[in-house]
XYZ file of C-alpha atoms in Angstrom:
117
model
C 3.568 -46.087 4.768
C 5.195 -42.506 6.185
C 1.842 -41.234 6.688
C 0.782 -43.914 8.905
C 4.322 -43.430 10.828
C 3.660 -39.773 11.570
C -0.308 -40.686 13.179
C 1.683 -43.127 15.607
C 3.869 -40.211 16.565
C 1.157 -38.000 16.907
C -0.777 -40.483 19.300
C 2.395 -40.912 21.194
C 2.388 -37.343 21.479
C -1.173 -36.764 23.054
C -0.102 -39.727 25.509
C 3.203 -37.927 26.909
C 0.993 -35.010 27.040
C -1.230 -36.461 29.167
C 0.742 -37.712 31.303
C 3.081 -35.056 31.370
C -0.069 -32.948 32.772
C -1.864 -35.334 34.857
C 1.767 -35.670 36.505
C 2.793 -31.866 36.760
C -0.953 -31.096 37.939
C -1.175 -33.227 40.414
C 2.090 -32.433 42.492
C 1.630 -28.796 41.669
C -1.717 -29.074 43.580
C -0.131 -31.061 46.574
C 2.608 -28.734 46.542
C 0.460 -25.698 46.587
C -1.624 -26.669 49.572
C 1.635 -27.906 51.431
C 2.782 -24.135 50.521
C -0.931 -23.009 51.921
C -0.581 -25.133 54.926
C -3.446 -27.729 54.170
C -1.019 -30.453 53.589
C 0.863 -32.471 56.249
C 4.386 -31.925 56.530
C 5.268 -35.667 55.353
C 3.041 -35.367 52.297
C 4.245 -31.984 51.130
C 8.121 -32.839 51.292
C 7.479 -36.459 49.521
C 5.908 -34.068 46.751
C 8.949 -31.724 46.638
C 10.653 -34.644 46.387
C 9.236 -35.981 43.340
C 9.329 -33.060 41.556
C 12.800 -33.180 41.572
C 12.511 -36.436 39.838
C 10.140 -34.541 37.562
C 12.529 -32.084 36.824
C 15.215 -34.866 36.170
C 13.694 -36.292 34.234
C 15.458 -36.573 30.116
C 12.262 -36.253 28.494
C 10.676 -33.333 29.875
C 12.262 -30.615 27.608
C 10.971 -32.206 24.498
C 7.543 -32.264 26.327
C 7.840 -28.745 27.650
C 8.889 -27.920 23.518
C 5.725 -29.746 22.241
C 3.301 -28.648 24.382
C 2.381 -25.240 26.285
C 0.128 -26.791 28.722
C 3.360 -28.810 30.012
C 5.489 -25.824 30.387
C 3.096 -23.760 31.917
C 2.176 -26.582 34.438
C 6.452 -26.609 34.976
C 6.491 -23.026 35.442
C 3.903 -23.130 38.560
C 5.402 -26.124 39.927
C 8.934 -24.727 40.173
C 7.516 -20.991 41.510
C 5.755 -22.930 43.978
C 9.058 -24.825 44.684
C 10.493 -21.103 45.293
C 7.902 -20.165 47.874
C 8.281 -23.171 49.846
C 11.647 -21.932 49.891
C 11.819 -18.383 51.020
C 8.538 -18.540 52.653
C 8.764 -18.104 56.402
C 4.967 -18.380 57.223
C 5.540 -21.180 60.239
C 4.756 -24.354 58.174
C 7.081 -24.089 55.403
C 9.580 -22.423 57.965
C 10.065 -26.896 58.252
C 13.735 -27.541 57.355
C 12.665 -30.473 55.658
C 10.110 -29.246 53.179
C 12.684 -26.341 52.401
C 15.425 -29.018 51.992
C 13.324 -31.079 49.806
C 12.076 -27.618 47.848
C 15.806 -26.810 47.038
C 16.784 -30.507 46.005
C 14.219 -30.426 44.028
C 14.874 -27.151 42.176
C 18.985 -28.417 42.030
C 17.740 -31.265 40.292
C 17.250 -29.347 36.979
C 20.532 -29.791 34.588
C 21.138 -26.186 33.972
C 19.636 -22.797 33.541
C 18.367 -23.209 29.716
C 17.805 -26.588 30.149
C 13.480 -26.364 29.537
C 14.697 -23.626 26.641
C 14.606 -20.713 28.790
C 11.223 -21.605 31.168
């Protein structure tokens, strides 16, 4: 029955949700204490690094469309991305975590690609 179709969806929904956030959260804590200094170097650029592959990834629009939590949790991760960029506060003066910061950020297909995030 259609009905029971459309609770499936919605379950599927709360999963990607979930693990859209439990994803975004976690690297946009480890990114933010790399950022804050309270993060070896190793572990912060690994994290920059898999944002990218975050970012990438095909099925993040539709989650940032669905689900405000997800795009908010986007939104810190890539202004956090931008610190570690221009930042010159000694530890994220590291050419690496910058490097990583900026692959990372070139990662994402194009300007309105998360519908104008």
């Amino acid at each position: 029955d259609q009905h029971d179709d459309d609770d499936d969806d919605d379950d599927d929904d709360d999963g990607i949700l979930s693990t859209w956030l439990e994803v975004c959260s976690e690297l946009d804590d480890r990114i933010m204490k790399g950022a804050q200094g309270k993060a070896p170097v190793k572990a912060t650029w690994n994290s920059s690094y898999a944002v990218g592959n975050l970012l990438a990834n095909p099925t993040l629009p539709r989650a940032i469309c669905l689900h405000k939590a997800v795009r908010d949790c986007v939104q810190r991760v890539i202004k956090r991305l931008e610190v570690l960029v221009v930042s010159d506060n000694g530890f994220t003066h590291n050419k690496k975590i910058r490097i990583h910061a900026i692959g990372a950020l070139a990662k994402v297909p194009s300007l309105g690609h998360f519908g104008g995030l």
